[in-house]
Coordinates of C-alpha atoms in Angstrom, one line a residue:
X11 CA 159.7 96.6 71.4
X12 CA 157.8 99.2 69.4
X13 CA 154.0 99.2 69.8
X14 CA 152.1 99.2 66.5
X15 CA 149.1 101.3 65.8
X16 CA 146.5 100.2 63.3
X17 CA 145.6 103.5 61.6
X18 CA 143.1 101.9 59.3
X19 CA 141.1 100.4 62.2
X20 CA 141.2 103.8 64.0
X21 CA 140.0 105.6 60.9
X22 CA 137.1 103.2 60.4
X23 CA 136.2 103.6 64.2
X24 CA 136.2 107.4 63.8
X25 CA 133.8 107.3 60.8
X26 CA 131.6 104.9 62.6
X27 CA 131.7 107.0 65.8
X28 CA 131.0 110.1 63.7
X29 CA 127.8 108.5 62.3
X30 CA 126.7 107.3 65.7
X31 CA 127.4 110.7 67.3
X32 CA 125.4 112.5 64.5
X33 CA 122.4 110.3 65.2
X34 CA 122.7 110.9 68.9
X35 CA 123.0 114.7 68.5
X36 CA 120.1 114.9 66.2
X37 CA 117.9 112.8 68.5
X38 CA 118.8 114.4 71.8
X39 CA 119.5 118.0 70.6
X40 CA 122.8 118.2 72.5
X41 CA 124.5 120.5 70.2
X42 CA 125.3 123.3 72.7
X43 CA 126.4 121.1 75.6
X44 CA 128.7 118.9 73.5
X45 CA 130.3 122.0 71.9
X46 CA 130.8 123.5 75.4
X47 CA 132.3 120.2 76.6
X48 CA 134.8 120.1 73.7
X49 CA 135.6 123.9 74.3
X50 CA 136.3 123.3 78.0
X51 CA 138.5 120.3 77.2
X52 CA 140.5 122.3 74.8
X53 CA 140.9 125.1 77.3
X54 CA 142.0 122.9 80.1
X55 CA 145.5 122.9 81.7
X56 CA 147.2 120.9 78.8
X57 CA 145.0 121.3 75.8
X58 CA 142.5 118.9 74.1
X59 CA 143.5 115.7 75.8
X60 CA 140.3 114.4 77.3
X61 CA 141.2 115.4 80.9
X62 CA 137.9 117.1 81.4
X63 CA 136.4 113.7 82.0
X64 CA 138.1 113.5 85.4
X65 CA 136.4 114.6 88.6
X66 CA 139.3 117.0 89.3
X67 CA 138.5 119.2 86.3
X68 CA 134.8 118.7 86.4
X69 CA 134.8 120.1 89.9
X70 CA 135.9 123.5 88.6
X71 CA 133.2 126.0 88.8
X72 CA 133.5 127.0 85.0
X73 CA 132.8 123.3 84.1
X74 CA 129.5 123.2 85.9
X75 CA 126.9 121.1 84.2
X76 CA 129.4 119.2 82.0
X77 CA 129.4 116.0 84.0
X78 CA 126.5 114.7 82.1
X79 CA 128.5 114.9 78.8
X80 CA 130.8 112.1 80.1
X81 CA 127.6 110.1 80.4
X82 CA 126.5 111.1 77.0
X83 CA 129.9 110.0 75.4
X84 CA 130.5 106.9 77.5
X85 CA 128.4 104.5 75.3
X86 CA 130.4 105.7 72.3
X87 CA 133.6 105.0 74.2
X88 CA 132.4 101.6 75.1
X89 CA 131.4 100.9 71.5
X90 CA 134.6 102.2 70.0
X91 CA 137.3 101.5 72.7
X92 CA 140.1 102.1 70.2
X93 CA 139.3 105.8 70.1
X94 CA 140.8 108.0 72.7
X95 CA 138.6 110.2 74.9
X96 CA 140.3 113.3 73.6
X97 CA 139.4 112.4 70.0
X98 CA 135.8 111.3 70.9
X99 CA 135.2 114.7 72.7
X100 CA 136.6 116.8 69.9
X101 CA 134.8 114.7 67.3
X102 CA 131.5 115.4 69.2
X103 CA 132.2 119.0 69.3
X104 CA 133.1 119.4 65.7
X105 CA 129.9 117.4 64.7
X106 CA 127.8 119.6 67.0
X107 CA 129.0 122.7 65.2
X108 CA 128.4 121.1 61.8
X109 CA 124.8 119.9 62.7
X110 CA 123.9 123.2 64.2
X111 CA 124.5 124.8 60.7
X112 CA 128.1 125.9 61.3
X113 CA 131.1 125.2 59.1
X114 CA 132.9 121.9 58.9
X115 CA 135.9 122.0 61.2
X116 CA 139.0 120.4 59.8
X117 CA 140.3 118.2 62.5
X118 CA 143.4 115.9 63.1
X119 CA 142.8 112.9 65.1
X120 CA 145.2 110.7 67.1
X121 CA 145.3 112.5 70.4
X122 CA 146.6 110.7 73.4
X123 CA 144.5 110.7 76.6
X124 CA 145.6 112.5 79.7
X125 CA 146.4 110.3 82.7
X126 CA 144.5 111.0 85.9
X127 CA 147.8 111.4 87.8
X128 CA 149.0 114.2 85.5
X129 CA 145.8 116.0 85.7
X130 CA 145.9 116.0 89.6
X131 CA 149.5 117.2 89.5
X132 CA 148.6 120.1 87.3
X133 CA 145.6 121.0 89.3
X134 CA 147.5 120.9 92.6
X135 CA 150.6 122.7 91.5
X136 CA 149.1 125.3 89.3
X137 CA 145.7 125.7 91.0
X138 CA 142.5 125.9 89.3
X139 CA 142.1 129.3 87.7
X140 CA 139.7 131.4 89.6
X141 CA 137.2 133.6 87.9
X142 CA 137.8 137.0 89.5
X143 CA 137.1 140.5 88.4
X144 CA 140.0 142.9 88.0
X145 CA 139.9 145.8 90.4
X146 CA 138.6 149.0 89.0
X147 CA 141.1 151.7 88.4
X148 CA 140.5 155.1 90.0
X149 CA 140.6 158.0 87.6
X150 CA 140.1 160.9 90.1
X151 CA 137.0 162.2 88.5
X152 CA 138.0 162.1 84.9
X153 CA 136.7 159.7 82.3
X154 CA 139.3 157.2 81.1
X155 CA 140.4 157.7 77.6
X156 CA 140.3 154.6 75.3
X157 CA 143.7 153.3 74.3
X158 CA 143.2 153.8 70.6
X159 CA 142.2 157.4 71.1
X160 CA 145.1 157.9 73.4
X161 CA 147.5 156.6 70.7
X162 CA 145.7 158.8 68.0
X163 CA 146.2 162.0 70.2
X164 CA 149.9 161.4 70.5
X165 CA 150.4 161.8 66.7
X166 CA 150.8 165.6 65.9
X167 CA 149.3 165.6 62.4
X168 CA 146.3 163.6 63.5
X169 CA 145.9 165.7 66.6
X170 CA 145.8 168.8 64.4
X171 CA 143.2 167.2 62.1
X172 CA 141.0 166.3 65.1
X173 CA 141.4 169.8 66.4
X174 CA 140.2 171.2 63.1
X175 CA 137.2 168.9 63.0
X176 CA 136.3 170.1 66.6
X177 CA 136.4 173.7 65.6
X178 CA 134.1 173.4 62.6
X179 CA 130.5 174.5 63.4
X180 CA 128.5 171.3 64.0
X181 CA 131.7 169.3 63.9
X182 CA 131.7 165.5 64.2
X183 CA 134.0 165.4 67.1
X184 CA 132.4 168.3 69.0
X185 CA 133.2 167.9 72.8
X186 CA 136.0 165.4 72.3
X187 CA 139.0 166.3 74.4

């Protein structure tokens, strides 16, 4: 048996939630944290699916301080239970941008929430990405050449032109080798 979905009720709930979230954002000045919350949800293991509300993802170091956003949006989820967490989070992020003076972000709604079991499986098997620095390359005393300059010096005509500029008195590229 096919499950029916009432798009009209979902749309009305989205507009009502948008108005309520606008009031909340203006009153609490929560623009930055809600935008960051939406950004981190979209950048999670499987996209903007509301999975950031789970402790497994909130425990990741990059998501520090975002736990309070779940508390900020919980009253809206309780008030509009038809809306998915994924849509609610992205709606809050888009409204935060708009109310902060940014552009209106064209959004498509109707996302399906992530299941906790799926999030745990992704975290366990993929491992949470670690923030680490790339090891510095050793250049044996010479300064590394930027890639765009390296490509430019491999073209003969451009190399001759650059050489001519270097040889001019007071040339623009004096000292470039």
